[in-house]
Tab-separated table of C-alpha atoms and ligand atoms in Angstrom:
chain	number	residue	atom	x	y	z
A	1	MET	CA	68.952	171.441	61.533
A	2	PRO	CA	72.774	171.640	61.924
A	3	THR	CA	74.622	173.831	59.540
A	4	ASN	CA	75.918	171.940	56.297
A	5	TRP	CA	74.615	168.667	57.833
A	6	ARG	CA	75.400	166.376	55.121
A	7	ALA	CA	78.892	167.753	54.751
A	8	ARG	CA	79.622	166.761	58.257
A	9	LEU	CA	78.217	163.121	58.095
A	10	PRO	CA	80.736	160.440	59.080
A	11	SER	CA	82.070	158.776	55.921
A	12	PRO	CA	80.338	155.599	55.303
A	13	SER	CA	83.495	153.531	55.652
A	14	VAL	CA	84.216	154.762	59.041
A	15	TYR	CA	80.619	154.508	60.030
A	16	TYR	CA	79.847	151.104	59.150
A	17	ALA	CA	83.226	149.958	60.542
A	18	ARG	CA	82.076	151.154	63.644
A	19	GLU	CA	78.650	149.996	63.682
A	20	LEU	CA	79.247	146.355	62.160
A	21	ALA	CA	81.837	144.365	64.007
A	22	ASP	CA	82.115	141.717	61.133
A	23	LEU	CA	82.112	144.122	58.052
A	24	ALA	CA	83.941	142.458	55.474
A	25	PRO	CA	86.307	144.154	52.865
A	26	PRO	CA	84.284	145.990	50.057
A	27	SER	CA	84.127	144.238	46.565
A	28	ILE	CA	85.234	146.193	43.716
A	29	THR	CA	81.916	148.162	43.398
A	30	GLY	CA	82.396	149.424	47.015
A	31	TRP	CA	79.780	147.355	48.608
A	32	ALA	CA	80.632	145.024	51.746
A	33	ARG	CA	78.889	142.341	53.524
A	34	ALA	CA	78.191	142.212	57.309
A	35	THR	CA	75.543	140.526	59.582
A	36	CYS	CA	72.302	142.173	59.687
A	37	PRO	CA	71.555	143.957	62.972
A	38	PHE	CA	67.782	144.187	62.165
A	39	HIS	CA	66.936	140.661	61.972
A	40	ASN	CA	68.198	137.098	63.325
A	41	ASP	CA	71.090	136.989	60.642
A	42	ARG	CA	73.257	134.047	60.218
A	43	ASN	CA	74.506	134.842	56.531
A	44	GLN	CA	75.988	138.171	56.340
A	45	SER	CA	72.736	139.371	54.590
A	46	LEU	CA	73.378	143.186	54.844
A	47	LEU	CA	75.274	145.025	52.162
A	48	VAL	CA	76.583	148.463	52.762
A	49	GLN	CA	78.074	150.847	50.269
A	50	VAL	CA	81.362	151.968	51.837
A	51	THR	CA	82.372	154.219	48.848
A	52	GLY	CA	80.809	157.398	47.818
A	53	ASP	CA	78.980	159.678	50.427
A	54	ARG	CA	75.627	158.272	50.692
A	55	GLY	CA	76.052	155.221	52.588
A	56	SER	CA	73.324	153.011	50.961
A	57	TRP	CA	72.397	149.816	52.487
A	58	ARG	CA	70.079	146.863	51.704
A	59	CYS	CA	69.304	143.571	53.153
A	60	ASP	CA	68.939	140.238	51.299
A	61	GLY	CA	66.274	139.339	54.123
A	62	SER	CA	63.297	141.619	54.567
A	63	CYS	CA	64.761	144.413	56.234
A	64	GLY	CA	64.551	146.743	53.072
A	65	GLY	CA	67.394	149.396	52.533
A	66	GLY	CA	68.222	153.140	52.494
A	67	ASP	CA	71.002	155.677	53.209
A	68	LEU	CA	73.122	156.320	56.193
A	69	VAL	CA	70.924	158.276	57.979
A	70	GLY	CA	68.209	155.671	57.642
A	71	PHE	CA	70.387	153.097	58.845
A	72	HIS	CA	71.237	155.306	61.917
A	73	GLN	CA	67.426	155.963	62.271
A	74	ARG	CA	66.703	152.420	62.369
A	75	ARG	CA	69.970	151.288	64.607
A	76	THR	CA	68.781	154.199	67.250
A	77	GLY	CA	65.055	154.361	66.750
A	78	LEU	CA	65.546	158.323	66.494
A	79	PRO	CA	63.611	160.513	64.074
A	80	PHE	CA	65.319	161.916	61.061
A	81	LYS	CA	66.334	165.197	62.619
A	82	ALA	CA	67.587	163.605	65.989
A	83	ALA	CA	69.327	161.023	64.058
A	84	VAL	CA	71.290	163.682	61.951
A	85	ARG	CA	72.319	165.522	65.087
A	86	ASP	CA	73.359	162.224	66.722
A	87	LEU	CA	75.579	161.608	63.658
A	88	VAL	CA	77.241	165.099	63.232
A	89	ARG	CA	78.042	165.266	66.706
A	90	ARG	CA	80.009	162.174	66.778
A	91	PRO	CA	83.655	162.590	65.605
A	92	ALA	CA	83.994	161.170	62.027
B	1	ZN	ZN1	68.154	142.359	57.662
């Protein structure tokens, strides 16, 4: 694994703004809505936490949820270690 990889992950606000074209401004609790890329979504069912460093997400549909690395895995189809490598290689 890359050295100190957790500290080198992109910040959730930067990452999700890049990944989700229609990301809405966050609520006071730091959660922001967007169209879910994992199902045929017409209602901005996805919630992502853009504050903090975990990048939690969940879908009001049936796509589940997780953290930023899990989101990137699902987005790219990469296994965990490859997803981390891909994330730390990108400019944050
Ligand atoms: Zn979904």
